[in-house]
Short mmCIF file of C-alpha atoms and ligand atoms in Angstrom, two decimals:
data_model
loop_
_atom_site.label_atom_id
_atom_site.label_comp_id
_atom_site.label_asym_id
_atom_site.label_seq_id
_atom_site.Cartn_x
_atom_site.Cartn_y
_atom_site.Cartn_z
CA MET A 1 6.48 -14.35 -4.79
CA THR A 2 9.16 -11.81 -3.91
CA ASP A 3 12.74 -12.07 -2.71
CA LYS A 4 12.39 -8.79 -0.79
CA GLN A 5 12.89 -8.77 2.96
CA PHE A 6 10.35 -7.02 5.15
CA ALA A 7 10.29 -6.08 8.83
CA VAL A 8 7.10 -5.20 10.67
CA ILE A 9 7.48 -3.37 14.01
CA GLY A 10 4.37 -3.35 16.20
CA LEU A 11 2.05 -6.33 16.03
CA GLY A 12 -1.42 -4.96 16.71
CA ARG A 13 -4.29 -6.03 14.41
CA PHE A 14 -2.85 -3.91 11.59
CA GLY A 15 0.75 -5.10 11.96
CA LEU A 16 -0.28 -8.75 12.22
CA ALA A 17 -2.44 -8.44 9.09
CA VAL A 18 0.49 -6.91 7.19
CA CYS A 19 2.80 -9.73 8.36
CA LYS A 20 0.33 -12.41 7.33
CA GLU A 21 -0.32 -10.98 3.88
CA LEU A 22 3.40 -10.47 3.15
CA GLN A 23 4.29 -13.96 4.33
CA ASP A 24 1.38 -15.54 2.40
CA SER A 25 2.72 -13.80 -0.71
CA GLY A 26 6.02 -15.59 -0.29
CA ALA A 27 8.03 -12.76 1.27
CA GLN A 28 10.46 -13.09 4.19
CA VAL A 29 9.09 -11.26 7.20
CA LEU A 30 10.69 -10.28 10.49
CA ALA A 31 8.01 -9.44 13.09
CA VAL A 32 9.08 -7.32 16.07
CA ASP A 33 7.19 -6.26 19.17
CA ILE A 34 8.04 -5.22 22.70
CA ASN A 35 5.30 -7.58 23.91
CA GLU A 36 6.19 -11.27 23.97
CA GLU A 37 2.57 -12.43 23.57
CA ARG A 38 2.22 -10.50 20.32
CA VAL A 39 5.44 -12.00 18.98
CA LYS A 40 4.22 -15.48 19.89
CA GLU A 41 1.03 -14.79 17.95
CA ALA A 42 3.01 -13.77 14.86
CA ALA A 43 5.55 -16.57 15.21
CA GLY A 44 3.00 -19.05 13.86
CA PHE A 45 3.21 -17.59 10.37
CA VAL A 46 6.27 -15.32 9.92
CA SER A 47 9.89 -16.24 9.05
CA GLN A 48 11.19 -14.76 12.30
CA GLY A 49 9.72 -13.12 15.40
CA ILE A 50 11.73 -11.08 17.88
CA VAL A 51 10.84 -9.40 21.17
CA ALA A 52 12.55 -5.99 21.14
CA ASN A 53 12.07 -2.32 21.87
CA CYS A 54 12.68 -0.50 18.59
CA THR A 55 13.03 2.94 20.14
CA SER A 56 16.55 1.85 21.13
CA GLU A 57 19.31 2.72 18.65
CA GLN A 58 21.38 -0.20 19.89
CA THR A 59 18.52 -2.68 19.32
CA VAL A 60 17.82 -1.37 15.82
CA LYS A 61 21.52 -1.73 15.01
CA GLU A 62 21.60 -5.28 16.36
CA LEU A 63 18.53 -6.24 14.34
CA ARG A 64 20.30 -4.85 11.21
CA LEU A 65 17.09 -3.19 10.11
CA ASP A 66 19.04 -1.14 7.55
CA GLU A 67 19.48 -4.33 5.51
CA TYR A 68 15.72 -4.84 5.01
CA ASP A 69 14.07 -3.66 1.79
CA MET A 70 11.02 -2.30 3.54
CA ILE A 71 10.02 -1.62 7.11
CA MET A 72 6.50 -1.07 8.42
CA VAL A 73 6.17 0.75 11.73
CA SER A 74 2.68 -0.12 12.97
CA ILE A 75 2.69 1.16 16.52
CA GLY A 76 -0.60 2.91 17.12
CA SER A 77 -1.56 3.63 20.68
CA ASP A 78 1.91 4.77 21.82
CA VAL A 79 2.53 7.79 19.58
CA ASN A 80 5.90 8.58 21.19
CA ALA A 81 7.13 5.07 20.48
CA SER A 82 5.88 5.33 16.91
CA ILE A 83 7.72 8.61 16.27
CA LEU A 84 10.90 7.58 18.03
CA THR A 85 11.02 4.21 16.29
CA THR A 86 10.58 5.87 12.90
CA LEU A 87 13.36 8.33 13.67
CA VAL A 88 15.77 5.70 14.96
CA VAL A 89 15.11 3.34 12.07
CA LYS A 90 15.57 6.10 9.47
CA GLU A 91 18.75 7.32 11.16
CA ALA A 92 20.08 3.76 11.16
CA GLY A 93 19.87 3.93 7.35
CA ALA A 94 16.71 1.92 6.66
CA LYS A 95 15.86 2.10 2.96
CA THR A 96 12.10 2.47 2.90
CA VAL A 97 9.97 3.04 5.98
CA TRP A 98 6.18 2.97 5.92
CA VAL A 99 4.40 4.10 9.06
CA LYS A 100 0.85 3.82 10.34
CA ALA A 101 -0.46 7.07 11.82
CA ASN A 102 -3.40 7.68 14.14
CA ASP A 103 -4.38 11.12 12.86
CA LYS A 104 -3.21 13.93 10.59
CA PHE A 105 -0.98 15.53 13.24
CA HIS A 106 0.80 12.26 13.86
CA ALA A 107 1.07 11.84 10.08
CA LYS A 108 2.57 15.32 9.67
CA ILE A 109 5.31 14.64 12.22
CA LEU A 110 6.11 11.29 10.63
CA THR A 111 6.50 12.92 7.22
CA LYS A 112 8.74 15.65 8.68
CA ILE A 113 11.09 13.12 10.28
CA GLY A 114 11.50 11.19 7.05
CA ALA A 115 8.84 8.46 6.85
CA ASP A 116 8.69 7.40 3.21
CA HIS A 117 4.98 6.63 3.23
CA VAL A 118 2.37 7.37 5.90
CA ILE A 119 -0.84 5.39 6.17
CA LEU A 120 -4.00 6.62 7.88
CA PRO A 121 -5.90 3.31 7.81
CA GLU A 122 -9.41 4.55 8.60
CA ARG A 123 -9.17 7.54 6.24
CA ASP A 124 -7.56 5.56 3.41
CA MET A 125 -10.07 2.73 3.72
CA GLY A 126 -12.97 5.21 3.92
CA ILE A 127 -11.86 6.84 0.67
CA ARG A 128 -11.52 3.49 -1.08
CA VAL A 129 -14.92 2.30 0.12
CA ALA A 130 -16.62 5.56 -0.94
CA ARG A 131 -15.06 5.31 -4.40
CA LYS A 132 -16.28 1.74 -4.76
CA MET A 133 -19.76 2.79 -3.63
CA LEU A 134 -19.83 5.63 -6.18
CA ASP A 135 -18.60 3.59 -9.10
CA ARG A 136 -19.17 -0.13 -9.00
CA ARG A 137 -16.96 -0.48 -12.06
CA VAL A 138 -13.93 0.50 -10.02
CA LEU A 139 -12.52 -2.60 -8.34
CA GLU A 140 -9.62 -0.96 -6.53
CA PHE A 141 -8.37 2.57 -6.07
CA ILE A 142 -4.95 2.40 -4.51
CA ASP A 143 -3.23 5.52 -3.21
CA LEU A 144 0.44 5.32 -4.26
CA GLY A 145 1.41 8.44 -2.31
CA SER A 146 2.78 11.68 -3.85
CA GLU A 147 -0.66 12.36 -5.39
CA LEU A 148 -0.48 9.21 -7.51
CA ALA A 149 -3.02 6.40 -7.65
CA LEU A 150 -3.64 3.11 -9.38
CA THR A 151 -7.07 1.83 -10.27
CA GLU A 152 -8.91 -0.92 -12.11
CA ILE A 153 -11.93 -0.26 -14.33
CA VAL A 154 -14.38 -3.00 -15.28
CA ILE A 155 -15.82 -2.61 -18.77
CA GLY A 156 -19.62 -2.47 -18.97
CA HIS A 157 -22.20 -2.42 -21.80
CA ASN A 158 -21.46 1.18 -22.79
CA LEU A 159 -17.95 0.31 -24.01
CA LEU A 160 -18.69 -3.14 -25.49
CA GLY A 161 -16.91 -3.58 -28.84
CA ARG A 162 -15.21 -0.20 -28.61
CA PRO A 163 -11.40 0.06 -28.79
CA LEU A 164 -9.42 0.53 -25.59
CA SER A 165 -8.39 3.96 -26.92
CA ASP A 166 -12.06 5.05 -26.45
CA LEU A 167 -11.36 5.23 -22.73
CA LYS A 168 -9.35 8.28 -23.84
CA LEU A 169 -6.89 7.73 -21.05
CA CYS A 170 -3.80 8.08 -23.12
CA GLN A 171 -4.55 11.58 -24.32
CA GLN A 172 -3.81 12.56 -20.77
CA SER A 173 -0.04 12.20 -20.98
CA ASP A 174 0.29 11.46 -17.25
CA VAL A 175 -2.28 8.64 -17.21
CA HIS A 176 -0.91 5.25 -18.21
CA VAL A 177 -2.62 1.99 -19.12
CA LEU A 178 -0.47 -0.55 -17.30
CA GLY A 179 -2.33 -3.67 -18.19
CA PHE A 180 -5.46 -5.34 -19.33
CA LYS A 181 -7.16 -8.46 -17.92
CA ARG A 182 -9.53 -10.73 -19.79
CA GLY A 183 -10.44 -13.76 -17.72
CA PRO A 184 -7.24 -15.09 -16.16
CA ASN A 185 -4.99 -13.51 -18.82
CA LEU A 186 -3.01 -10.36 -18.08
CA VAL A 187 -1.68 -8.33 -21.02
CA LYS A 188 0.99 -5.80 -20.06
CA ALA A 189 1.01 -2.44 -21.91
CA PRO A 190 -1.84 -3.53 -24.29
CA GLU A 191 -2.41 -2.24 -27.84
CA LEU A 192 -4.94 0.57 -27.78
CA ASP A 193 -6.95 -0.82 -30.73
CA ILE A 194 -7.93 -3.91 -28.72
CA SER A 195 -11.73 -4.38 -28.83
CA LEU A 196 -13.33 -4.27 -25.36
CA GLU A 197 -15.60 -6.97 -23.97
CA ILE A 198 -17.92 -6.86 -20.95
CA GLY A 199 -15.99 -7.79 -17.81
CA ASP A 200 -12.57 -6.81 -19.20
CA VAL A 201 -10.50 -5.06 -16.54
CA VAL A 202 -8.23 -2.14 -17.44
CA ILE A 203 -5.48 -1.21 -14.99
CA ILE A 204 -4.45 2.44 -15.07
CA ALA A 205 -2.13 4.67 -13.03
CA GLY A 206 -1.64 8.40 -12.85
CA PRO A 207 -2.29 11.55 -10.82
CA LYS A 208 -5.19 11.01 -8.39
CA GLU A 209 -7.17 14.04 -9.56
CA LEU A 210 -6.92 13.11 -13.23
CA LEU A 211 -8.02 9.52 -12.54
CA ALA A 212 -10.95 10.63 -10.40
CA ASN A 213 -12.13 13.05 -13.15
CA ARG A 214 -11.68 10.40 -15.83
CA LEU A 215 -13.76 7.90 -13.84
CA LYS A 216 -16.45 10.50 -13.28
CA SER A 217 -16.69 11.22 -17.01
CA LEU A 218 -16.96 7.49 -17.80
CA SER A 219 -19.92 6.97 -15.49
P1 ATP B 1 -4.38 -1.94 15.81
O1 ATP B 1 -4.58 -3.07 16.79
O2 ATP B 1 -5.63 -1.54 15.14
O3 ATP B 1 -3.26 -2.22 14.86
P2 ATP B 1 -2.78 -0.16 17.40
O4 ATP B 1 -1.63 0.10 16.49
O5 ATP B 1 -3.24 0.96 18.28
O6 ATP B 1 -4.05 -0.64 16.64
P3 ATP B 1 -1.59 -1.56 19.40
O7 ATP B 1 -2.21 -2.64 20.21
O8 ATP B 1 -1.19 -0.29 20.02
O9 ATP B 1 -2.48 -1.41 18.23
O10 ATP B 1 -0.34 -2.20 18.65
C1 ATP B 1 0.87 -1.66 18.62
C2 ATP B 1 1.89 -2.71 18.96
O11 ATP B 1 3.14 -2.05 19.01
C3 ATP B 1 1.66 -3.34 20.34
O12 ATP B 1 1.67 -4.75 20.21
C4 ATP B 1 2.85 -2.85 21.16
O13 ATP B 1 3.32 -3.81 22.07
C5 ATP B 1 3.89 -2.57 20.08
N1 ATP B 1 4.90 -1.61 20.50
C6 ATP B 1 4.72 -0.49 21.25
N2 ATP B 1 5.89 0.13 21.44
C7 ATP B 1 6.84 -0.61 20.81
C8 ATP B 1 8.25 -0.49 20.65
N3 ATP B 1 8.92 0.51 21.21
N4 ATP B 1 8.91 -1.43 19.93
C9 ATP B 1 8.23 -2.48 19.39
N5 ATP B 1 6.90 -2.64 19.50
C10 ATP B 1 6.21 -1.73 20.20
#
């Protein structure tokens, strides 16, 4: 549950999936598309759906997009519209703008014009899938941007009964143990002398490279 307000501009498969997940998590979501049919599709599950062209400064002003906590621009096939919308929304004072890009050139332009986070869905998903294939003990590897990542490690036989400190994550000053899950219980910032059991899940965050090396050395 969150009291944050989100706006999703562009309701293709990606945008609709983002809307649905945010709304299912209890967030307020405004869904915007130039195409009425797409808005109708989203209207079944979002707080508000609006038909509008977000490349227009006037429209963005009227929608008060600067008041939203986070905006997702998920316009794929029309690259011009994606770039212009990002620019207009940022210039209108939007706080945090995430944008879906088609390729690395599109991504580069989006970063240059001020997108706060750029997603390359196929690349990002490919990386996550490969990491899961390489190490079945890694449940999730989430790219947090700016070279940072968050991951979950499942404890196997080799660490049974050993203290959490044996993961030797904390000697790397930039790698942090955020939490620890045993069954349904989540322990935030756990003690490092806690004795590990099979199936425990350790949640860590830090620089991507350091995490990847750490995972490699654990396997
Ligand atoms: P996917 O379906 O995988 O998400 P995609 O992003 O290429 O891929 P599109 O069908 O292009 O999917 O979805 C983009 C959506 O953005 C379309 O519904 C389109 O109508 C909408 N869109 C395009 N230009 C604008 C605009 N200026 N303002 C608002 N919405 C727009």
